[in-house]
CSV table of N, CA and C in Angstrom, one decimal:
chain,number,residue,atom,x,y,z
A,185,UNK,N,43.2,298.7,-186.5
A,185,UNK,CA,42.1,298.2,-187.3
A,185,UNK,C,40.8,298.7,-186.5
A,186,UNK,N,40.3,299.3,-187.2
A,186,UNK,CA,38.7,299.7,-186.6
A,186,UNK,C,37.6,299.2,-187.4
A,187,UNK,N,36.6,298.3,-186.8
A,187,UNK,CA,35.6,298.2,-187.1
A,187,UNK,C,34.9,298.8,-187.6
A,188,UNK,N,34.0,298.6,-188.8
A,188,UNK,CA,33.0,300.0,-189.7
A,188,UNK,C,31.7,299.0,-189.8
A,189,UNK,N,30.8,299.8,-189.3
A,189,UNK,CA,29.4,299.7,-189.4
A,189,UNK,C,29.2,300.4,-190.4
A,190,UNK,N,28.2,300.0,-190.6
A,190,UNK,CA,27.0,301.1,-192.1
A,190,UNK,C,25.6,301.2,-191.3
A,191,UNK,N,25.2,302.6,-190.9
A,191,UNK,CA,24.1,303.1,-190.5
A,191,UNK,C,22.8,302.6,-191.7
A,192,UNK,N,23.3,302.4,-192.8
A,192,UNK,CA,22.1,301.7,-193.5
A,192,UNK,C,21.8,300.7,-194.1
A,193,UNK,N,22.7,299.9,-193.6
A,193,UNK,CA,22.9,298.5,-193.1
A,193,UNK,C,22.1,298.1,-192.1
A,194,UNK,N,22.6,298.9,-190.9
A,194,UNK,CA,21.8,298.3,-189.3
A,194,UNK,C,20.3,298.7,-189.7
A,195,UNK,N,19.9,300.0,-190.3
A,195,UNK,CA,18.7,300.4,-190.0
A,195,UNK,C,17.6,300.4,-191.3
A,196,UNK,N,18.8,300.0,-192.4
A,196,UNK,CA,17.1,299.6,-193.4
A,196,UNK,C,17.7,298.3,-194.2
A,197,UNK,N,18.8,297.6,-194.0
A,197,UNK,CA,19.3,296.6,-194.0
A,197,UNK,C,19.6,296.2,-195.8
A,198,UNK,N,20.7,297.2,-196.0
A,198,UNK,CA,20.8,297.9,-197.5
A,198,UNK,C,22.7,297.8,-197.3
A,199,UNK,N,23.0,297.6,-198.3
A,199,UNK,CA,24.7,298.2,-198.5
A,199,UNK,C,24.5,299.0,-199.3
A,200,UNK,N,26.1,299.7,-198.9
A,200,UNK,CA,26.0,301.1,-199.2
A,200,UNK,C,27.0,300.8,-200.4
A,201,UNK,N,26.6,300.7,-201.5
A,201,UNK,CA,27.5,301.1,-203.1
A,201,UNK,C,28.3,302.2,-203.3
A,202,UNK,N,29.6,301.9,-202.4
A,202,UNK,CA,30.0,303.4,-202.7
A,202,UNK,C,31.6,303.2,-203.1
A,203,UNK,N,32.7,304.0,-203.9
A,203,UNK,CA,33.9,303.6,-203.9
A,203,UNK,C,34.5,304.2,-202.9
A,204,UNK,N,33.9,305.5,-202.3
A,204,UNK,CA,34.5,306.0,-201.1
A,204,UNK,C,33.8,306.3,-200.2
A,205,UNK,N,33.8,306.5,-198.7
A,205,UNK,CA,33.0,306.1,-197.4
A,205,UNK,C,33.5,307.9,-196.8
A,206,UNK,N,32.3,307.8,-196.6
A,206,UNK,CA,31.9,308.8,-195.3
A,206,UNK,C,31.8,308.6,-194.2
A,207,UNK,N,33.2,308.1,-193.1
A,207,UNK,CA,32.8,307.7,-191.9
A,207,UNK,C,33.2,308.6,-190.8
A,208,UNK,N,32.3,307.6,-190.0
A,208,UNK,CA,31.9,308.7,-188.5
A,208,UNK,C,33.2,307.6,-187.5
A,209,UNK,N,33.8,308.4,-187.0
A,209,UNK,CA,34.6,307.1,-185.9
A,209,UNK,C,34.3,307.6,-184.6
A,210,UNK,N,34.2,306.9,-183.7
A,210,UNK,CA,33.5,306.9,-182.2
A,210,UNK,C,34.7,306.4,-181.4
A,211,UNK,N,34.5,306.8,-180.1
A,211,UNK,CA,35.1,305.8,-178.7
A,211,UNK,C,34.0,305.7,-178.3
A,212,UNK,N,34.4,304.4,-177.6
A,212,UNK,CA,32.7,304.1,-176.5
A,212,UNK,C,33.9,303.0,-175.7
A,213,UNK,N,34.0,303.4,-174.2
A,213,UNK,CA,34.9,302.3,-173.6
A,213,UNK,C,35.9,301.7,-173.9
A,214,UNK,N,36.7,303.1,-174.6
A,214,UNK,CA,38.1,302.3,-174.8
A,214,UNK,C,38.3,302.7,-176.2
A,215,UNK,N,37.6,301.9,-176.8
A,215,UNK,CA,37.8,301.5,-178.3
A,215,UNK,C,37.6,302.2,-179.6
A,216,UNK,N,37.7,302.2,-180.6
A,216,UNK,CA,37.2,302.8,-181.6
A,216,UNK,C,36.4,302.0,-182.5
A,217,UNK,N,35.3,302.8,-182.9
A,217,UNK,CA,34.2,302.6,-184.0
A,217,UNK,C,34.3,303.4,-185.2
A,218,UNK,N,33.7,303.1,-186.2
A,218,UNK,CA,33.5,303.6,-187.5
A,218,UNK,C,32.2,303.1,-187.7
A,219,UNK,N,31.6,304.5,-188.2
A,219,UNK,CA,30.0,304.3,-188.8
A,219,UNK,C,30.3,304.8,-189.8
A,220,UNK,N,30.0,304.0,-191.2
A,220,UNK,CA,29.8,304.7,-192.5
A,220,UNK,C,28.5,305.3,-192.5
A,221,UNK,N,28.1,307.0,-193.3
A,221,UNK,CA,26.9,307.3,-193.5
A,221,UNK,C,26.6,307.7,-194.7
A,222,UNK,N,26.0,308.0,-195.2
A,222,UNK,CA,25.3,308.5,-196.7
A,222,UNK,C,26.4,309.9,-197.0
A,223,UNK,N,26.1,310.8,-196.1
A,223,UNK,CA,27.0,312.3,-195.9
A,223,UNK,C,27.0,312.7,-195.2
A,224,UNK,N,27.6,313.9,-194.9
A,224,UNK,CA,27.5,314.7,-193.8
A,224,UNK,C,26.5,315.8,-194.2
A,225,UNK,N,25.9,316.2,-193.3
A,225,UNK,CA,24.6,317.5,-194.1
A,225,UNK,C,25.4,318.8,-193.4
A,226,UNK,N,25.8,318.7,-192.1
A,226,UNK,CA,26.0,319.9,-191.1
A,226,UNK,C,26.0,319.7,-190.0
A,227,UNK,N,25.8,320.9,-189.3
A,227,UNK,CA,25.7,320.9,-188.0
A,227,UNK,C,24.3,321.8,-187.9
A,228,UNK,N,23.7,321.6,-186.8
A,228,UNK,CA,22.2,322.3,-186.2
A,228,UNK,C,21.8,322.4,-184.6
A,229,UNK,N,21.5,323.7,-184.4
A,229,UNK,CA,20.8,323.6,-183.3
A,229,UNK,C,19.8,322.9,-183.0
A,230,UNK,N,19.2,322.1,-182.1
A,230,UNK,CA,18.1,321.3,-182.3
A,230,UNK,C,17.7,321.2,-180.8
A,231,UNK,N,15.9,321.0,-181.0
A,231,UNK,CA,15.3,321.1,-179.8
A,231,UNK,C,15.0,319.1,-179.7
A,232,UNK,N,15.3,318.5,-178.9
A,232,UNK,CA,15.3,317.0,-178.8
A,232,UNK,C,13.8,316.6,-178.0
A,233,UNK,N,13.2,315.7,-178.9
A,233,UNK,CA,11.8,315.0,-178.3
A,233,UNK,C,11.7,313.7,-177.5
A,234,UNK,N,11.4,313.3,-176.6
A,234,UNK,CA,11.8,311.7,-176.6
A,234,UNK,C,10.6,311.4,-176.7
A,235,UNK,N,11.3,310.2,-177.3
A,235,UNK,CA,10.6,309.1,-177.9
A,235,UNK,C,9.5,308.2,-176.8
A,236,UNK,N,8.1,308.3,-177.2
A,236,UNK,CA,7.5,307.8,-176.6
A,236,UNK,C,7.8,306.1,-175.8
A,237,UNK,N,7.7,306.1,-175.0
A,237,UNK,CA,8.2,304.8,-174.0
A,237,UNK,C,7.4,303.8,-174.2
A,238,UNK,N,6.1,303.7,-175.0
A,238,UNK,CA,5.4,303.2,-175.0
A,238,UNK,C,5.7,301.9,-176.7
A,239,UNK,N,6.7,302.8,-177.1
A,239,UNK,CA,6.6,302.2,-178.6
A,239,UNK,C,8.4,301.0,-178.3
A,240,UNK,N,8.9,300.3,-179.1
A,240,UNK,CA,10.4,300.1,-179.1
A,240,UNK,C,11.4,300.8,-180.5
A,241,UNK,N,11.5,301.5,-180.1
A,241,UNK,CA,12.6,302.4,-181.0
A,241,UNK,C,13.5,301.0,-181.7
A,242,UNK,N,14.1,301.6,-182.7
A,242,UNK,CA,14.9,300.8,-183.2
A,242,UNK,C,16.2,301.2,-182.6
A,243,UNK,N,17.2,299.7,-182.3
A,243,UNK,CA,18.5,300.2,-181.7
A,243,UNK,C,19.2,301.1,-181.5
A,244,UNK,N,19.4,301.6,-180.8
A,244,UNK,CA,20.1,303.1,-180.6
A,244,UNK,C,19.6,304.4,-180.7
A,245,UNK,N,18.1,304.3,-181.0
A,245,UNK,CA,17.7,305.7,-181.2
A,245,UNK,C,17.1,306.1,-179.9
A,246,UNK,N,17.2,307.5,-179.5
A,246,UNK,CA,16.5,307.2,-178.6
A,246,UNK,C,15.8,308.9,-178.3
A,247,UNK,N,15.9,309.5,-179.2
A,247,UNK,CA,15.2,310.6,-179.4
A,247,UNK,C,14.9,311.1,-180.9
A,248,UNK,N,14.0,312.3,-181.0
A,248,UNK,CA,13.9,312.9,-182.5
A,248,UNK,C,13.7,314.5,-182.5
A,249,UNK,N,13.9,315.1,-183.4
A,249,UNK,CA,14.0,316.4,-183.8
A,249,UNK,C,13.1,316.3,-184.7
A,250,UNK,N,12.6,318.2,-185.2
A,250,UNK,CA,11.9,318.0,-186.3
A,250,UNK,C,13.6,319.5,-186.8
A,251,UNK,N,14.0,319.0,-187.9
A,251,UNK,CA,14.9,320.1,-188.5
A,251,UNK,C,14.1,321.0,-189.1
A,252,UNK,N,15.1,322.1,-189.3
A,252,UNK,CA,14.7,323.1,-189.8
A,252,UNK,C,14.1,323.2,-191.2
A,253,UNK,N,14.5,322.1,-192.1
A,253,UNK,CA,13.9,322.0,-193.3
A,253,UNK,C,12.6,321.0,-193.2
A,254,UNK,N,11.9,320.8,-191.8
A,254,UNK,CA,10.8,320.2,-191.7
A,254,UNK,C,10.9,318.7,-191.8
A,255,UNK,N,12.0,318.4,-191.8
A,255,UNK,CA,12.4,316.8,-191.9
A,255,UNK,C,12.5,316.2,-190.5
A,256,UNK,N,12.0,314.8,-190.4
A,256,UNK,CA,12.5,314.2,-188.3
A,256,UNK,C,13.8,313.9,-188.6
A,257,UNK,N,14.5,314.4,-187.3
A,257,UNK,CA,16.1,313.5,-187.7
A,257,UNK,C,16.1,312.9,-186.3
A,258,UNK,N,16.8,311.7,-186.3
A,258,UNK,CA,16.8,310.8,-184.8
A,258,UNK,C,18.1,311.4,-184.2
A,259,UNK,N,18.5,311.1,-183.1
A,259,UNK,CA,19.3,310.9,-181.8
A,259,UNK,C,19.8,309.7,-181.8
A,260,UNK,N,20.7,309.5,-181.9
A,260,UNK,CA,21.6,308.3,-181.9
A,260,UNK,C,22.3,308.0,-180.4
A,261,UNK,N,21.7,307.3,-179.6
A,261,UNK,CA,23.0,307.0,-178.9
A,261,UNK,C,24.4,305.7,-178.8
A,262,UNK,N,25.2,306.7,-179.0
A,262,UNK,CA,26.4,305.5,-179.7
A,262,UNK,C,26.6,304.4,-179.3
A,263,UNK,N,26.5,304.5,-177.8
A,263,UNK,CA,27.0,303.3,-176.5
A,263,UNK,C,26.0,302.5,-176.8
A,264,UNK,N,24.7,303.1,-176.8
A,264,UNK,CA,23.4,301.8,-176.5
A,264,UNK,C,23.8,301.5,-178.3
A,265,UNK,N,23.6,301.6,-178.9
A,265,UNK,CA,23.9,301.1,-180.6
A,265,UNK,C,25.2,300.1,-180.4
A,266,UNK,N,26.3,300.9,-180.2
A,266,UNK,CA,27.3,299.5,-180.1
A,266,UNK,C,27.6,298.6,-179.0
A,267,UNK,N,26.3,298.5,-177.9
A,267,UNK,CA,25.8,297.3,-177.2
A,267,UNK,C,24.9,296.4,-178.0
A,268,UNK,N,24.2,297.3,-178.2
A,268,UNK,CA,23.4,295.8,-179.4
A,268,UNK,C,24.1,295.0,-180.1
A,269,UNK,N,25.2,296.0,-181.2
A,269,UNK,CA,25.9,295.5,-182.1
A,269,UNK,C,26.5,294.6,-181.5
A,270,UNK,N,27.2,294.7,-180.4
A,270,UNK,CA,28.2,293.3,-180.2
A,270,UNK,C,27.3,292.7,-179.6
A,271,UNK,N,26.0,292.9,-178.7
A,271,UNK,CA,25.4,291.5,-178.7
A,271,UNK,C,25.1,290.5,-179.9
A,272,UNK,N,24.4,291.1,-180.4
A,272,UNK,CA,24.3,290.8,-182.1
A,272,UNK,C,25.3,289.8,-183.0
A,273,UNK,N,26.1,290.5,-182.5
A,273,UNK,CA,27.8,290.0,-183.3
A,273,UNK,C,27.5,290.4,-185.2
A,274,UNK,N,26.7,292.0,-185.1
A,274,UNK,CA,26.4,292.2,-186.3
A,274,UNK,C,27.7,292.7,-187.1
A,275,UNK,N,28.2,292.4,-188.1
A,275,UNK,CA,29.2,292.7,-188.6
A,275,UNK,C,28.9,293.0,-190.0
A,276,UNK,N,28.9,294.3,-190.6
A,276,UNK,CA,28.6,295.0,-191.6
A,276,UNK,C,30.1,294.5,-192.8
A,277,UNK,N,29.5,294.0,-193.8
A,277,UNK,CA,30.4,293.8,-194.9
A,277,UNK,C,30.6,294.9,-195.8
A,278,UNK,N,31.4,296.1,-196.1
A,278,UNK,CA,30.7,297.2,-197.1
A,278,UNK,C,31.6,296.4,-198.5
C-alpha cells in the first residue's frame, strides 16, 4: 500500500476528477510515495533559479525555471514536501 498525494490538492487545494491517475511514486527514507499529477509533459534541460530567501515558498518548492515554451516551472523537493506532509498529517482523498 502506498500512499497518494495529489500535487493539486496540496498546492491549489482542488481534487483531481479523474477515472485514471497519472502517478509519480518516490522513496524518501525507506518508503514509498505516490504523487498524482495532471500529466506528464517530458523531460528538459533546465537552468534552475533559487528562490529568493526573502519570500516563503510554498512547501516543497524550492527553486524555478523559466521552460522553453516561456512558462515558470518549480523544483520540487520531494523530502522537504513529504516532511510537511506528515507533519501536517495531510492526507489527500482522490
Amino acid at each position: 500500500v502506498i500512499r497518494i498525494y495529489s500535487f493539486r490538492g496540496i498546492y491549489f487545494d482542488e481534487a483531481l476528477d479523474k477515472e485514471e491517475l497519472d502517478v509519480l511514486v518516490c522513496s524518501y527514507l525507506g518508503k514509498k510515495y505516490a504523487f498524482s499529477v495532471d500529466e506528464f509533459l517530458g523531460e528538459e534541460d533546465i537552468f534552475i533559479r533559487p528562490i529568493d530567501t526573502t519570500l516563503v515558498p510554498p512547501p516543497g518548492i524550492v527553486s524555478a525555471t523559466i521552460l522553453g515554451n516561456g512558462k515558470i516551472g518549480y523544483v520540487i523537493d520531494v523530502g522537504n514536501l513529504i516532511s510537511y506532509l506528515e507533519k501536517k498529517d495531510i492526507v489527500q482523498n482522490l
